[in-house]
């Protein structure tokens, strides 16, 4: 399972992650790319999801590993991915849900970053 350095985060996301780690302990992120909940990054207690050979580790945010299913990564491998937080209800299994916020991925084509 290859590890990349392909994920960044806003300060709001980092702050929420620190709070969630304090409340829940060790965490992981996973984004499957499936429909509904799977299309958003899910923040889960470590050990509640099996990470397999089909998952790519994009890096870590605040010490929390971020995995994405390889098929979803194929769509986004040419973009800069930034983990952010927005208001609203996200995935029902994601630990930030009861706070009325959800994690969200923002993407920007690498071409536009390199040309600026």
Coordinates of C-alpha atoms in Angstrom, one line a residue:
X1 CA 0.0 0.0 0.0
X2 CA 1.9 3.1 -1.2
X3 CA 2.0 6.3 0.9
X4 CA 1.9 9.7 -0.7
X5 CA 2.0 13.2 0.6
X6 CA -1.2 14.3 -1.2
X7 CA -3.4 15.7 1.6
X8 CA -3.3 19.1 3.3
X9 CA -5.8 20.6 5.8
X10 CA -7.2 24.0 6.8
X11 CA -6.6 25.3 10.3
X12 CA -10.3 24.6 11.1
X13 CA -9.9 21.0 10.1
X14 CA -6.7 20.6 12.1
X15 CA -8.4 22.1 15.2
X16 CA -11.4 19.8 14.9
X17 CA -9.1 16.8 14.5
X18 CA -7.2 17.7 17.7
X19 CA -10.5 18.0 19.6
X20 CA -11.8 14.7 18.2
X21 CA -8.5 12.9 19.1
X22 CA -8.9 14.2 22.6
X23 CA -12.4 12.9 22.8
X24 CA -12.2 9.6 20.9
X25 CA -8.5 8.6 21.0
X26 CA -6.7 7.3 17.8
X27 CA -8.5 8.1 14.5
X28 CA -8.3 7.3 10.8
X29 CA -9.8 9.0 7.8
X30 CA -11.1 7.0 4.9
X31 CA -12.8 8.1 1.6
X32 CA -14.2 5.4 -0.5
X33 CA -15.6 7.3 -3.4
X34 CA -18.8 5.4 -3.3
X35 CA -22.2 7.0 -3.2
X36 CA -23.7 8.8 -0.3
X37 CA -21.5 8.7 2.8
X38 CA -18.6 7.1 0.9
X39 CA -18.1 10.2 -1.2
X40 CA -17.1 12.3 1.8
X41 CA -14.1 11.8 4.1
X42 CA -15.1 9.7 7.1
X43 CA -13.3 10.2 10.4
X44 CA -13.5 7.0 12.3
X45 CA -12.1 5.5 15.5
X46 CA -9.0 3.5 14.7
X47 CA -9.9 -0.2 14.4
X48 CA -13.5 0.3 13.3
X49 CA -12.6 -0.1 9.6
X50 CA -10.2 -2.5 7.9
X51 CA -7.7 -0.8 5.6
X52 CA -6.7 -3.1 2.8
X53 CA -4.6 -3.3 -0.3
X54 CA -7.2 -1.3 -2.3
X55 CA -6.6 1.7 -0.1
X56 CA -3.9 4.4 -0.7
X57 CA -2.5 6.3 2.2
X58 CA -2.4 9.9 1.2
X59 CA -0.5 11.1 4.3
X60 CA -1.5 12.2 7.7
X61 CA -3.2 15.3 9.1
X62 CA -2.4 16.0 12.8
X63 CA -1.1 12.5 13.1
X64 CA -4.2 10.9 11.7
X65 CA -3.7 8.7 8.6
X66 CA -5.8 9.6 5.6
X67 CA -6.7 6.7 3.2
X68 CA -8.6 6.8 -0.1
X69 CA -9.8 3.9 -2.1
X70 CA -7.5 3.5 -5.1
X71 CA -10.3 4.0 -7.7
X72 CA -11.3 7.3 -6.1
X73 CA -7.6 8.3 -5.9
X74 CA -7.3 7.7 -9.7
X75 CA -9.8 10.5 -10.3
X76 CA -8.1 12.9 -7.9
X77 CA -4.4 12.1 -8.3
X78 CA -3.7 15.2 -10.4
X79 CA -5.2 17.5 -7.8
X80 CA -4.1 19.1 -4.5
X81 CA -6.5 17.8 -1.9
X82 CA -7.3 19.9 1.2
X83 CA -9.4 18.6 4.1
X84 CA -11.8 21.3 5.4
X85 CA -14.8 21.5 7.7
X86 CA -18.2 22.8 6.7
X87 CA -21.5 23.1 8.6
X88 CA -24.0 20.3 8.1
X89 CA -24.5 16.7 8.7
X90 CA -22.1 14.3 7.0
X91 CA -21.6 10.6 7.2
X92 CA -23.5 8.9 10.0
X93 CA -20.5 6.9 11.1
X94 CA -18.1 9.8 11.1
X95 CA -17.2 10.9 14.6
X96 CA -17.6 14.7 14.0
X97 CA -21.3 14.3 13.0
X98 CA -22.8 15.1 16.4
X99 CA -21.1 18.5 16.4
X100 CA -23.2 19.7 13.4
X101 CA -20.2 19.9 11.1
X102 CA -18.6 17.5 8.6
X103 CA -15.3 17.1 6.9
X104 CA -15.1 18.1 3.3
X105 CA -12.5 17.7 0.6
X106 CA -11.5 20.7 -1.6
X107 CA -9.5 19.9 -4.7
X108 CA -7.6 22.1 -7.1
X109 CA -5.9 20.9 -10.2
X110 CA -2.1 20.7 -9.8
X111 CA -1.6 22.5 -13.2
X112 CA -3.3 25.7 -11.8
X113 CA -1.1 25.6 -8.7
X114 CA 2.1 25.2 -10.7
X115 CA 1.2 28.0 -13.1
X116 CA 0.5 30.6 -10.3

